[in-house]
Amino acid sequence: MPSEKAYPFQEELRFLRAWVARPRAVGAVAPSSPALAHAVAAQIDPAQPGPVLELGPGTGALTRGILARGVAPERLTLIEYDPDLAKLLAAEFAGVRVIKGDAFDLEASLGSAHQPYIAVVSGIPLLNYSVATRRTLLDSMFDRMAPGGPVIQFSYGFHSPISPASDIRVTMTAFVWKNVPPARVWVYRKR
């Protein structure tokens, strides 16, 4: 569980600093809401053994939801590009593995030795990237996953950030009004 929860204003200030420094990489106007975190985390089966990977955790809004869902901290790995946010995440979430790395280069961030992840949660603002870049990222996530595991992504668009394909099934599992802006939760699975 999180050690000491940041005051909402502190989280918003952290978020604003990151947004000012790298607006394209942050891709939102406010931190994800607890309602969105709950909808995302609901797609993870905490009873299934194995690790969970979160890409682009930012201020930790989704991380809190994943931990509240029952995923033990030692099973959770976060990859955050922003060094200041990575440091804050490591301080807030005792027992969670926090890597200052690049979600678009999982090989460099995670190395080659790993146990397959049972789920990958992405807070990456995929709509800010090309279709080819989105698909490459999805493929790299699937390369690190246990068979049948979900890749869970949220977005603010009407359509899935990654289109269904012959090898990928896409399901919208939630539409969350209690978020700024409202968001959709998408689950991708290999066929």
Coordinates of N, CA and C in Angstrom, one line a residue:
M1 N 0.8 -1.2 0.0 CA 0.0 0.0 0.0 C 0.9 1.2 0.0
P2 N 0.4 2.3 -0.5 CA 1.1 3.6 -0.5 C 1.5 3.9 0.9
S3 N 2.7 4.5 1.1 CA 3.2 4.8 2.4 C 2.4 6.0 3.0
E4 N 2.6 7.2 2.5 CA 1.9 8.4 2.9 C 1.3 9.0 1.7
K5 N 0.0 9.1 1.6 CA -0.7 9.6 0.5 C -0.4 11.1 0.4
A6 N -0.1 11.5 -0.8 CA 0.1 13.0 -1.0 C -1.2 13.7 -1.0
Y7 N -1.2 14.9 -0.5 CA -2.4 15.7 -0.5 C -2.7 16.0 -2.0
P8 N -4.0 16.0 -2.3 CA -4.4 16.2 -3.7 C -3.7 17.4 -4.4
F9 N -3.6 18.5 -3.6 CA -3.0 19.7 -4.2 C -1.5 19.4 -4.6
Q10 N -0.8 18.6 -3.7 CA 0.6 18.3 -4.0 C 0.7 17.4 -5.3
E11 N -0.3 16.5 -5.4 CA -0.3 15.6 -6.6 C -0.6 16.5 -7.9
E12 N -1.5 17.4 -7.8 CA -1.8 18.3 -8.9 C -0.6 19.1 -9.3
L13 N 0.1 19.6 -8.3 CA 1.3 20.4 -8.5 C 2.4 19.6 -9.2
R14 N 2.6 18.4 -8.7 CA 3.6 17.5 -9.4 C 3.2 17.3 -10.9
F15 N 1.9 17.0 -11.1 CA 1.4 16.8 -12.4 C 1.6 18.0 -13.3
L16 N 1.3 19.2 -12.8 CA 1.4 20.4 -13.5 C 2.9 20.6 -13.9
R17 N 3.8 20.4 -13.0 CA 5.3 20.5 -13.3 C 5.7 19.6 -14.4
A18 N 5.2 18.4 -14.4 CA 5.5 17.4 -15.5 C 4.9 17.8 -16.8
W19 N 3.7 18.3 -16.7 CA 3.0 18.7 -17.9 C 3.7 19.9 -18.6
V20 N 4.1 20.9 -17.8 CA 4.8 22.1 -18.3 C 6.1 21.6 -19.0
A21 N 6.8 20.7 -18.3 CA 8.1 20.2 -18.9 C 8.0 19.4 -20.1
R22 N 6.9 18.6 -20.2 CA 6.8 17.6 -21.3 C 5.3 17.4 -21.6
P23 N 4.6 18.4 -22.2 CA 3.1 18.2 -22.4 C 2.7 17.1 -23.3
R24 N 3.5 16.8 -24.3 CA 3.2 15.7 -25.2 C 3.2 14.3 -24.5
A25 N 4.2 14.2 -23.6 CA 4.4 12.9 -22.9 C 3.4 12.8 -21.8
V26 N 3.0 13.9 -21.2 CA 2.0 13.8 -20.1 C 0.6 13.5 -20.7
G27 N 0.2 14.3 -21.7 CA -1.0 14.1 -22.5 C -2.3 14.2 -21.8
A28 N -2.4 14.9 -20.7 CA -3.7 15.1 -19.9 C -3.7 16.4 -19.3
V29 N -4.8 16.8 -18.8 CA -4.9 18.1 -18.2 C -5.0 18.0 -16.7
A30 N -5.2 16.8 -16.2 CA -5.2 16.6 -14.7 C -4.8 15.1 -14.4
P31 N -4.4 14.8 -13.2 CA -4.1 13.4 -12.9 C -5.3 12.6 -13.0
S32 N -5.1 11.3 -13.3 CA -6.3 10.4 -13.4 C -7.0 10.3 -12.1
S33 N -8.3 10.2 -12.2 CA -9.2 10.2 -11.0 C -9.2 8.8 -10.3
P34 N -9.6 8.7 -9.0 CA -9.8 7.4 -8.4 C -10.8 6.5 -9.1
A35 N -11.8 7.1 -9.7 CA -12.8 6.3 -10.5 C -12.1 5.7 -11.7
L36 N -11.2 6.4 -12.4 CA -10.5 5.8 -13.5 C -9.6 4.8 -13.1
A37 N -8.9 5.0 -12.0 CA -7.9 4.0 -11.4 C -8.6 2.8 -11.1
H38 N -9.8 2.9 -10.5 CA -10.6 1.7 -10.1 C -11.0 0.9 -11.4
A39 N -11.5 1.6 -12.4 CA -11.9 1.0 -13.6 C -10.8 0.2 -14.3
V40 N -9.6 0.8 -14.3 CA -8.4 0.2 -14.9 C -8.0 -1.0 -14.1
A41 N -7.9 -0.8 -12.8 CA -7.4 -1.9 -11.9 C -8.4 -3.1 -11.9
A42 N -9.7 -2.9 -12.1 CA -10.7 -3.9 -12.2 C -10.4 -5.0 -13.2
Q43 N -9.5 -4.6 -14.2 CA -9.2 -5.6 -15.3 C -8.1 -6.5 -14.9
I44 N -7.5 -6.3 -13.7 CA -6.4 -7.2 -13.2 C -7.0 -8.2 -12.3
D45 N -6.5 -9.4 -12.4 CA -6.9 -10.5 -11.5 C -5.8 -10.6 -10.4
P46 N -6.0 -10.1 -9.2 CA -4.9 -10.1 -8.3 C -4.6 -11.5 -7.7
A47 N -5.6 -12.4 -7.9 CA -5.3 -13.8 -7.5 C -4.4 -14.6 -8.4
Q48 N -4.3 -14.1 -9.6 CA -3.4 -14.8 -10.6 C -2.0 -14.5 -10.2
P49 N -1.2 -15.5 -10.1 CA 0.2 -15.3 -9.7 C 1.0 -14.7 -10.8
G50 N 2.0 -13.9 -10.4 CA 2.9 -13.2 -11.4 C 2.9 -11.7 -11.2
P51 N 3.9 -11.1 -11.9 CA 4.0 -9.6 -11.7 C 3.1 -8.8 -12.7
V52 N 3.0 -7.6 -12.3 CA 2.2 -6.6 -13.1 C 3.1 -5.5 -13.4
L53 N 3.0 -4.9 -14.7 CA 3.8 -3.9 -15.1 C 2.9 -2.6 -15.4
E54 N 3.4 -1.5 -14.9 CA 2.7 -0.2 -15.3 C 3.6 0.7 -16.0
L55 N 3.2 1.2 -17.1 CA 4.0 2.1 -17.9 C 3.4 3.5 -17.8
G56 N 4.3 4.5 -17.6 CA 3.9 5.9 -17.5 C 3.0 6.1 -16.3
P57 N 3.4 5.8 -15.0 CA 2.6 6.0 -13.9 C 2.4 7.4 -13.4
G58 N 3.2 8.3 -13.9 CA 3.1 9.7 -13.6 C 3.1 10.0 -12.1
T59 N 2.0 10.5 -11.5 CA 2.0 10.8 -10.1 C 1.5 9.6 -9.2
G60 N 1.2 8.5 -9.9 CA 0.8 7.3 -9.1 C -0.7 7.1 -9.0
A61 N -1.5 7.8 -9.7 CA -3.0 7.6 -9.5 C -3.4 6.2 -9.9
L62 N -3.0 5.6 -11.0 CA -3.4 4.3 -11.3 C -2.7 3.3 -10.4
T63 N -1.5 3.6 -10.0 CA -0.7 2.7 -9.1 C -1.5 2.5 -7.8
R64 N -2.1 3.6 -7.3 CA -2.9 3.4 -6.1 C -4.1 2.5 -6.3
G65 N -4.7 2.6 -7.5 CA -5.8 1.7 -7.8 C -5.4 0.2 -7.9
I66 N -4.2 0.0 -8.5 CA -3.7 -1.4 -8.7 C -3.4 -2.0 -7.3
L67 N -2.8 -1.2 -6.4 CA -2.5 -1.7 -5.1 C -3.8 -1.9 -4.3
A68 N -4.7 -1.0 -4.4 CA -6.0 -1.2 -3.7 C -6.8 -2.4 -4.2
R69 N -6.5 -2.8 -5.5 CA -7.2 -4.0 -6.0 C -6.7 -5.2 -5.4
G70 N -5.5 -5.2 -4.8 CA -5.0 -6.3 -4.1 C -3.7 -6.9 -4.6
V71 N -3.1 -6.2 -5.6 CA -1.8 -6.6 -6.1 C -0.8 -6.2 -5.1
A72 N 0.0 -7.1 -4.6 CA 1.0 -6.9 -3.6 C 2.1 -5.9 -4.2
P73 N 2.6 -5.0 -3.4 CA 3.6 -4.1 -3.9 C 4.8 -4.7 -4.6
E74 N 5.3 -5.8 -4.0 CA 6.5 -6.5 -4.6 C 6.2 -7.2 -5.9
R75 N 4.9 -7.2 -6.3 CA 4.6 -7.8 -7.7 C 4.5 -6.7 -8.7
L76 N 4.6 -5.5 -8.3 CA 4.3 -4.3 -9.2 C 5.6 -3.6 -9.6
T77 N 5.8 -3.5 -10.9 CA 6.9 -2.7 -11.5 C 6.4 -1.5 -12.3
L78 N 7.0 -0.4 -12.0 CA 6.6 0.9 -12.7 C 7.8 1.4 -13.5
I79 N 7.5 1.8 -14.7 CA 8.5 2.4 -15.6 C 8.0 3.9 -15.8
E80 N 8.8 4.8 -15.3 CA 8.5 6.2 -15.5 C 9.7 7.0 -16.1
Y81 N 9.4 7.7 -17.1 CA 10.4 8.4 -17.9 C 11.0 9.7 -17.1
D82 N 10.1 10.4 -16.5 CA 10.5 11.6 -15.8 C 11.2 11.3 -14.5
P83 N 12.5 11.7 -14.3 CA 13.3 11.3 -13.2 C 12.7 11.8 -11.9
D84 N 12.2 13.0 -11.9 CA 11.6 13.6 -10.6 C 10.4 12.8 -10.2
L85 N 9.5 12.4 -11.1 CA 8.3 11.6 -10.8 C 8.8 10.2 -10.4
A86 N 9.8 9.6 -11.0 CA 10.2 8.3 -10.6 C 10.7 8.3 -9.2
K87 N 11.4 9.4 -8.8 CA 11.9 9.5 -7.4 C 10.7 9.6 -6.4
L88 N 9.8 10.4 -6.8 CA 8.6 10.6 -5.9 C 7.8 9.3 -5.8
L89 N 7.7 8.5 -6.9 CA 7.0 7.2 -6.9 C 7.7 6.3 -5.9
A90 N 9.0 6.2 -6.1 CA 9.8 5.3 -5.2 C 9.6 5.7 -3.7
A91 N 9.5 6.9 -3.4 CA 9.4 7.4 -2.0 C 8.0 7.1 -1.5
E92 N 7.0 7.2 -2.4 CA 5.6 7.0 -1.9 C 5.2 5.5 -1.8
F93 N 5.7 4.7 -2.7 CA 5.2 3.3 -2.8 C 6.3 2.3 -2.4
A94 N 6.3 2.1 -1.1 CA 7.3 1.2 -0.5 C 7.1 -0.3 -1.1
G95 N 8.1 -0.9 -1.5 CA 8.0 -2.3 -2.0 C 7.8 -2.4 -3.4
V96 N 7.3 -1.3 -4.1 CA 7.1 -1.3 -5.5 C 8.4 -1.1 -6.2
R97 N 8.7 -1.8 -7.3 CA 9.9 -1.6 -8.1 C 9.7 -0.4 -9.0
V98 N 10.4 0.6 -8.9 CA 10.3 1.8 -9.8 C 11.5 1.9 -10.6
I99 N 11.4 2.0 -11.9 CA 12.5 2.1 -12.9 C 12.3 3.4 -13.6
K100 N 13.4 4.2 -13.6 CA 13.4 5.4 -14.4 C 13.9 4.9 -15.8
G101 N 12.9 4.8 -16.7 CA 13.2 4.3 -18.0 C 12.2 4.7 -19.0
D102 N 12.3 4.1 -20.2 CA 11.5 4.5 -21.4 C 10.6 3.3 -21.7
A103 N 9.3 3.6 -21.7 CA 8.3 2.6 -22.0 C 8.4 2.1 -23.5
F104 N 8.9 3.0 -24.3 CA 9.1 2.7 -25.7 C 10.4 1.9 -26.0
D105 N 11.1 1.6 -24.9 CA 12.3 0.7 -25.1 C 12.3 -0.2 -23.8
L106 N 11.4 -1.2 -23.8 CA 11.3 -2.1 -22.7 C 12.6 -2.9 -22.5
E107 N 13.2 -3.2 -23.6 CA 14.5 -4.0 -23.5 C 15.5 -3.3 -22.7
A108 N 15.7 -2.0 -22.9 CA 16.7 -1.2 -22.2 C 16.2 -1.0 -20.7
S109 N 14.9 -0.8 -20.6 CA 14.3 -0.5 -19.2 C 14.3 -1.7 -18.3
L110 N 13.9 -2.8 -18.9 CA 13.7 -4.0 -18.1 C 14.8 -5.1 -18.2
G111 N 15.6 -5.0 -19.3 CA 16.6 -6.0 -19.5 C 15.9 -7.3 -20.2
S112 N 16.7 -8.3 -20.4 CA 16.2 -9.4 -21.1 C 15.6 -10.5 -20.2
A113 N 16.1 -10.6 -19.0 CA 15.6 -11.6 -18.0 C 14.4 -11.1 -17.3
H114 N 13.3 -11.8 -17.4 CA 12.1 -11.4 -16.7 C 11.1 -12.5 -16.6
Q115 N 10.2 -12.4 -15.6 CA 9.1 -13.4 -15.5 C 8.0 -12.7 -16.3
P116 N 7.2 -13.5 -17.1 CA 6.1 -12.8 -17.9 C 5.1 -12.1 -17.0
Y117 N 4.7 -11.0 -17.4 CA 3.7 -10.2 -16.7 C 2.3 -10.7 -16.9
I118 N 1.5 -10.7 -15.8 CA 0.1 -11.2 -16.0 C -0.8 -10.1 -16.6
A119 N -0.3 -8.8 -16.4 CA -1.1 -7.7 -17.0 C -0.1 -6.5 -17.1
V120 N -0.4 -5.7 -18.1 CA 0.4 -4.5 -18.3 C -0.6 -3.3 -18.4
V121 N -0.4 -2.3 -17.5 CA -1.3 -1.1 -17.5 C -0.5 0.0 -18.1
S122 N -1.1 0.7 -19.0 CA -0.4 1.8 -19.7 C -1.1 3.1 -19.5
G123 N -0.4 4.0 -18.9 CA -0.8 5.4 -18.8 C -0.2 6.3 -19.9
I124 N 0.4 5.7 -20.9 CA 1.0 6.4 -22.0 C -0.1 7.1 -22.8
P125 N 0.0 8.4 -23.1 CA -1.0 9.0 -24.0 C -0.8 8.6 -25.4
L126 N -1.3 7.4 -25.8 CA -1.0 6.9 -27.1 C -1.5 7.7 -28.2
L127 N -2.6 8.5 -28.1 CA -3.1 9.3 -29.2 C -2.1 10.4 -29.6
N128 N -1.1 10.6 -28.8 CA -0.1 11.6 -29.1 C 1.0 11.1 -30.0
Y129 N 0.9 9.8 -30.3 CA 2.0 9.1 -31.1 C 1.4 8.5 -32.4
S130 N 2.3 8.3 -33.3 CA 1.8 7.7 -34.6 C 1.2 6.3 -34.4
V131 N 0.4 5.9 -35.4 CA -0.2 4.6 -35.4 C 0.8 3.5 -35.3
A132 N 1.9 3.7 -36.1 CA 3.0 2.7 -36.1 C 3.7 2.6 -34.8
T133 N 3.9 3.7 -34.1 CA 4.6 3.7 -32.8 C 3.7 3.1 -31.8
R134 N 2.4 3.3 -31.8 CA 1.4 2.7 -30.9 C 1.5 1.2 -31.0
R135 N 1.4 0.7 -32.3 CA 1.4 -0.8 -32.5 C 2.7 -1.4 -32.1
T136 N 3.8 -0.7 -32.3 CA 5.1 -1.2 -31.9 C 5.2 -1.4 -30.4
L137 N 4.7 -0.3 -29.7 CA 4.6 -0.4 -28.2 C 3.7 -1.6 -27.8
L138 N 2.6 -1.7 -28.3 CA 1.7 -2.8 -28.0 C 2.4 -4.2 -28.2
D139 N 3.0 -4.3 -29.3 CA 3.7 -5.6 -29.6 C 4.8 -5.8 -28.5
S140 N 5.6 -4.8 -28.1 CA 6.6 -5.0 -27.1 C 6.0 -5.3 -25.8
M141 N 4.8 -4.8 -25.5 CA 4.2 -5.2 -24.2 C 3.8 -6.7 -24.3
F142 N 3.2 -7.1 -25.4 CA 2.8 -8.5 -25.5 C 4.0 -9.4 -25.5
D143 N 5.1 -9.0 -26.0 CA 6.3 -9.8 -25.9 C 6.8 -10.1 -24.4
R144 N 6.3 -9.3 -23.5 CA 6.7 -9.5 -22.1 C 5.6 -10.1 -21.3
M145 N 4.5 -10.5 -21.9 CA 3.3 -11.0 -21.1 C 3.1 -12.5 -21.1
A146 N 2.5 -12.9 -20.1 CA 2.0 -14.3 -20.0 C 0.9 -14.5 -21.0
P147 N 0.7 -15.7 -21.6 CA -0.4 -15.9 -22.6 C -1.7 -15.5 -22.0
G148 N -2.5 -14.8 -22.8 CA -3.9 -14.4 -22.4 C -4.0 -13.2 -21.5
G149 N -2.8 -12.7 -21.1 CA -2.8 -11.5 -20.2 C -3.3 -10.2 -20.9
P150 N -3.9 -9.3 -20.1 CA -4.4 -8.1 -20.8 C -3.4 -7.0 -20.8
V151 N -3.5 -6.2 -21.8 CA -2.8 -4.9 -21.8 C -4.0 -3.9 -21.6
I152 N -3.9 -3.1 -20.6 CA -5.0 -2.2 -20.2 C -4.5 -0.8 -20.5
Q153 N -5.3 0.0 -21.3 CA -5.0 1.3 -21.7 C -6.2 2.2 -21.5
F154 N -6.0 3.4 -21.1 CA -7.2 4.4 -21.1 C -6.9 5.4 -22.1
S155 N -7.9 6.1 -22.6 CA -7.7 7.2 -23.6 C -8.9 8.1 -23.5
Y156 N -8.8 9.3 -24.0 CA -9.9 10.3 -24.0 C -10.6 10.3 -25.4
G157 N -10.2 9.5 -26.3 CA -10.8 9.5 -27.6 C -12.0 8.6 -27.7
F158 N -12.8 8.7 -28.7 CA -14.0 7.9 -28.9 C -13.6 6.5 -29.4
H159 N -12.5 6.3 -30.0 CA -12.1 5.0 -30.6 C -10.9 4.5 -29.9
S160 N -10.7 3.2 -30.0 CA -9.5 2.6 -29.4 C -8.2 3.3 -30.0
P161 N -7.2 3.6 -29.2 CA -6.0 4.1 -29.7 C -5.2 3.2 -30.6
I162 N -5.5 1.9 -30.5 CA -4.9 0.9 -31.3 C -6.0 0.1 -31.9
S163 N -6.1 0.0 -33.2 CA -7.2 -0.6 -33.9 C -7.2 -2.2 -33.7
P164 N -8.3 -2.8 -33.7 CA -8.3 -4.3 -33.7 C -7.6 -4.8 -34.9
A165 N -7.0 -5.9 -34.8 CA -6.3 -6.6 -35.9 C -6.5 -8.1 -35.9
S166 N -6.1 -8.8 -36.9 CA -6.4 -10.2 -36.9 C -5.8 -10.9 -35.7
D167 N -4.7 -10.4 -35.1 CA -4.0 -11.0 -34.0 C -4.4 -10.3 -32.7
I168 N -5.2 -9.3 -32.7 CA -5.4 -8.5 -31.5 C -7.0 -8.3 -31.3
R169 N -7.5 -8.6 -30.1 CA -8.9 -8.3 -29.8 C -8.9 -7.1 -28.9
V170 N -9.8 -6.2 -29.2 CA -9.9 -5.0 -28.4 C -11.3 -4.9 -27.8
T171 N -11.4 -4.6 -26.5 CA -12.7 -4.4 -25.8 C -12.7 -3.1 -25.0
M172 N -13.7 -2.3 -25.1 CA -13.9 -1.2 -24.2 C -14.6 -1.7 -23.0
T173 N -14.0 -1.6 -21.9 CA -14.5 -2.2 -20.6 C -15.2 -1.2 -19.7
A174 N -14.9 0.1 -19.9 CA -15.5 1.1 -19.1 C -15.5 2.5 -19.8
F175 N -16.5 3.3 -19.5 CA -16.4 4.7 -19.8 C -16.6 5.5 -18.5
V176 N -15.6 6.2 -18.1 CA -15.5 6.8 -16.8 C -15.8 8.3 -16.9
W177 N -17.0 8.7 -16.5 CA -17.4 10.1 -16.5 C -16.7 10.9 -15.4
K178 N -16.4 10.3 -14.3 CA -15.7 10.9 -13.1 C -14.2 11.0 -13.3
N179 N -13.8 11.7 -14.4 CA -12.4 11.9 -14.7 C -12.4 13.2 -15.6
V180 N -11.3 13.9 -15.5 CA -11.2 15.1 -16.3 C -10.0 14.9 -17.3
P181 N -10.3 14.8 -18.6 CA -11.7 14.6 -19.2 C -12.2 13.2 -19.0
P182 N -13.5 12.9 -19.3 CA -13.9 11.5 -19.2 C -13.1 10.6 -20.1
A183 N -12.9 9.4 -19.6 CA -12.0 8.5 -20.3 C -12.7 7.1 -20.6
R184 N -12.1 6.4 -21.6 CA -12.5 5.1 -21.9 C -11.4 4.1 -21.5
V185 N -11.7 2.9 -21.0 CA -10.7 1.9 -20.7 C -10.8 0.8 -21.7
W186 N -9.7 0.5 -22.3 CA -9.6 -0.5 -23.4 C -8.7 -1.6 -22.9
V187 N -9.1 -2.8 -23.3 CA -8.3 -4.0 -23.0 C -8.0 -4.7 -24.3
Y188 N -6.7 -5.0 -24.4 CA -6.2 -5.7 -25.6 C -5.7 -7.0 -25.2
R189 N -6.0 -8.0 -26.0 CA -5.6 -9.4 -25.8 C -5.2 -10.0 -27.1
K190 N -4.1 -10.8 -27.1 CA -3.7 -11.6 -28.2 C -4.8 -12.6 -28.5
R191 N -5.1 -12.8 -29.8 CA -6.0 -13.9 -30.2 C -5.3 -15.2 -30.2

